[in-house]
PDB file of C-alpha atoms and ligand atoms in Angstrom:
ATOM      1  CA  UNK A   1      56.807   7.801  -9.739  1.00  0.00           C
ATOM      2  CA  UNK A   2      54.289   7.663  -7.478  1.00  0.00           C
ATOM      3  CA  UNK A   3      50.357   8.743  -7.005  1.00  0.00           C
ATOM      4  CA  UNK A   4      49.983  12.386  -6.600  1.00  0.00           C
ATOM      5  CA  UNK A   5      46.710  11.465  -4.436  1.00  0.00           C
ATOM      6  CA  UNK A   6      47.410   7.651  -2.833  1.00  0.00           C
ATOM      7  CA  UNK A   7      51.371   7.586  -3.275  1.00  0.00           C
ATOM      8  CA  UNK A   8      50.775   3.751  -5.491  1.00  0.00           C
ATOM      9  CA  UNK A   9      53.764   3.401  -7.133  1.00  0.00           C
ATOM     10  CA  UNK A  10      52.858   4.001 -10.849  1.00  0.00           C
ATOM     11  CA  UNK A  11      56.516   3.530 -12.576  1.00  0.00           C
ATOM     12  CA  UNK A  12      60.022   3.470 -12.420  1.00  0.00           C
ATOM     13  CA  UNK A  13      62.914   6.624 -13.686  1.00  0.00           C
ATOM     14  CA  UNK A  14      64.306   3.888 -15.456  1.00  0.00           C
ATOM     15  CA  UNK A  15      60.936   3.727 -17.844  1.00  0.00           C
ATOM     16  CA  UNK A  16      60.999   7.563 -18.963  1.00  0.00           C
ATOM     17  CA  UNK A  17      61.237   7.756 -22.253  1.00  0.00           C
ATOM     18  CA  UNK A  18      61.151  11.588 -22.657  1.00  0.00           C
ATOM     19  CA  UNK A  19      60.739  14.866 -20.331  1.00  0.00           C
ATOM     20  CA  UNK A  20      60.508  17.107 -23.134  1.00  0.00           C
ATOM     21  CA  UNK A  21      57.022  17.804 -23.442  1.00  0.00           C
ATOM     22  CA  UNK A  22      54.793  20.258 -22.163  1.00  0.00           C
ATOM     23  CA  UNK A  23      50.863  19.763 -20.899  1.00  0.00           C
ATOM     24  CA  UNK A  24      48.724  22.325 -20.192  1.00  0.00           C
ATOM     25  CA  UNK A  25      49.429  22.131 -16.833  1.00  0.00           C
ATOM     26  CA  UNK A  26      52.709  21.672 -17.133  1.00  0.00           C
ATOM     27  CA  UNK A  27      55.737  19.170 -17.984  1.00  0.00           C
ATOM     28  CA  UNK A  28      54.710  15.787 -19.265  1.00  0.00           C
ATOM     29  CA  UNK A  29      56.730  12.722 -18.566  1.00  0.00           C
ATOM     30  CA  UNK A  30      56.312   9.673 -21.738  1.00  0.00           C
ATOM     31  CA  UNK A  31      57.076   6.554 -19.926  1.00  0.00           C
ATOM     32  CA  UNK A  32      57.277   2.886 -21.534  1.00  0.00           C
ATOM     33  CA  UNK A  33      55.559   1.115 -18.752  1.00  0.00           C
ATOM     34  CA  UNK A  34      53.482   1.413 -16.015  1.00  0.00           C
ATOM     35  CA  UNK A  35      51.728  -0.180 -13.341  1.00  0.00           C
ATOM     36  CA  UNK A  36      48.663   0.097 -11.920  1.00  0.00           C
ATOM     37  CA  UNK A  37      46.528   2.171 -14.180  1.00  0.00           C
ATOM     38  CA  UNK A  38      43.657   1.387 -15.859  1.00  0.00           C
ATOM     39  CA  UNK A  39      42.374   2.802 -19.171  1.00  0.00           C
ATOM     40  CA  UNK A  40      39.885   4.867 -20.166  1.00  0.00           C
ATOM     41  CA  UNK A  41      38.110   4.659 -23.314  1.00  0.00           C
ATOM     42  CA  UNK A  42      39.608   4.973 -26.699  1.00  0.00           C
ATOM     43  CA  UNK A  43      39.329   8.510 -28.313  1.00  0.00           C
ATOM     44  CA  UNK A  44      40.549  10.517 -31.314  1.00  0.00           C
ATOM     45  CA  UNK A  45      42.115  13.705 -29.321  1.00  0.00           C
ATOM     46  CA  UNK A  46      43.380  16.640 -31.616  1.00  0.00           C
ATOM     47  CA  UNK A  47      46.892  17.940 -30.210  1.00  0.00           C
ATOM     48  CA  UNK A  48      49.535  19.986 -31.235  1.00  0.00           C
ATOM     49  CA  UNK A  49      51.415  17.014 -32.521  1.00  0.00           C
ATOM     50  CA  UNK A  50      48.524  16.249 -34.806  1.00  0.00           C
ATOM     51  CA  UNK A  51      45.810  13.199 -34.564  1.00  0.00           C
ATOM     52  CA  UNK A  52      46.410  10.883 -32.234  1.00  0.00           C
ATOM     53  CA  UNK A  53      44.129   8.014 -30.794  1.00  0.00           C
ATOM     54  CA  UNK A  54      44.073   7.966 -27.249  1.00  0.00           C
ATOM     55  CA  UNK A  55      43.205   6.888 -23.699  1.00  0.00           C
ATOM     56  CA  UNK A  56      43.121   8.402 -20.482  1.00  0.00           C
ATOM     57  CA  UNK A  57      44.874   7.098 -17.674  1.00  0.00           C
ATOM     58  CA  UNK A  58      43.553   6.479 -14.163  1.00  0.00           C
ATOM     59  CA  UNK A  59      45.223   5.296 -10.840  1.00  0.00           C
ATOM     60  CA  UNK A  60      43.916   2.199 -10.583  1.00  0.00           C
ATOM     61  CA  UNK A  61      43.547   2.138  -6.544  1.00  0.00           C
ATOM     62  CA  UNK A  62      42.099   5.763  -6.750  1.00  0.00           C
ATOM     63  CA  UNK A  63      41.059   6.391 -10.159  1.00  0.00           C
ATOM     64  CA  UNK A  64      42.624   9.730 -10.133  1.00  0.00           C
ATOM     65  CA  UNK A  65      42.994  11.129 -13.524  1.00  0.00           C
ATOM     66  CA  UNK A  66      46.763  10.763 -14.477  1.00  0.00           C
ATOM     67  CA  UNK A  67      47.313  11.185 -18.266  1.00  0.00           C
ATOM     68  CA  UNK A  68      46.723   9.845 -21.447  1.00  0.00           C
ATOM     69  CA  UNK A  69      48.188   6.580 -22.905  1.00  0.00           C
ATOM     70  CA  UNK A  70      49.280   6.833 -26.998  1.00  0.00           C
ATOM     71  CA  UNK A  71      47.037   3.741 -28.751  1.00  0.00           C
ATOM     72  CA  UNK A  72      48.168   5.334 -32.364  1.00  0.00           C
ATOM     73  CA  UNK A  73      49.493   8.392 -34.302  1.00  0.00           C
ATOM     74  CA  UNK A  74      47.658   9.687 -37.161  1.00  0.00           C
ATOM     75  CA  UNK A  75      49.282  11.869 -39.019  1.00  0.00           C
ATOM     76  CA  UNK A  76      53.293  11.932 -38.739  1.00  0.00           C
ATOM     77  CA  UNK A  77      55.312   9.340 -39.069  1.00  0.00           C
ATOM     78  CA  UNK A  78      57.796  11.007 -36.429  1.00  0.00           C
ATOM     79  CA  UNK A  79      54.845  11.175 -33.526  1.00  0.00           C
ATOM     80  CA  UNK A  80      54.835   6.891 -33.902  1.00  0.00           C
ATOM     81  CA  UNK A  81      57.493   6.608 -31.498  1.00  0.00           C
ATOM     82  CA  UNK A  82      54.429   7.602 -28.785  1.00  0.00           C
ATOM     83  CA  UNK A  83      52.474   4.464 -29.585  1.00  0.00           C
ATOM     84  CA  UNK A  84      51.751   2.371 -26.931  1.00  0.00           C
ATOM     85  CA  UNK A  85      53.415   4.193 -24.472  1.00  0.00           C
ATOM     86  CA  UNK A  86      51.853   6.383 -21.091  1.00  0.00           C
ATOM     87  CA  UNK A  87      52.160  10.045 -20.777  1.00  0.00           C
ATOM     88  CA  UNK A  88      51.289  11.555 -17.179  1.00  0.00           C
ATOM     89  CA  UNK A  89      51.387  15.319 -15.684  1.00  0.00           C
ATOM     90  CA  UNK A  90      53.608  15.522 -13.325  1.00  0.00           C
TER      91      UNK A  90
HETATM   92 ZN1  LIG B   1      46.064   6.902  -6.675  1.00  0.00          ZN
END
């Protein structure tokens, strides 16, 4: 995966961890790693998996707005798998 605006490399296939979510605009990728990103700050976000703290994610060359990074799951004990782990709009 790659940039949509500078083409950095951001992460490999190899680190998607699920393709089975949908954004609002459109399908969301959850990836275990990535590289060259920095973080936003740290924010409770309401979704429709429940309460979950959370990040966003910039490119770090061009600080386009990627995602969202997981920092914790409230509510379910299923959503936990998410922790620590990046999810961008494709
Ligand atoms: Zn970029």
């Amino acid at each position: 995966f790659v940039c949509r605006n500078c083409e950095a490399p951001l992460a490999c296939v190899s680190d998607v961890v699920s393709r089975a979510f949908q954004g609002k605009l459109g399908r969301v990728y959850l990836l275990q790693r990535m590289v060259n990103v920095q973080l936003g700050p740290r924010e409770d976000r309401a979704m429709i998996t429940g309460l979950h703290v959370v990040a966003d994610l910039h490119c770090r060359s061009c600080e386009t707005l990627l995602g969202w990074k997981y920092l914790e799951a409230f509510d379910v004990l299923e959503q936990r798998y998410k922790e620590g782990r990046f999810a961008i709009e494709k």
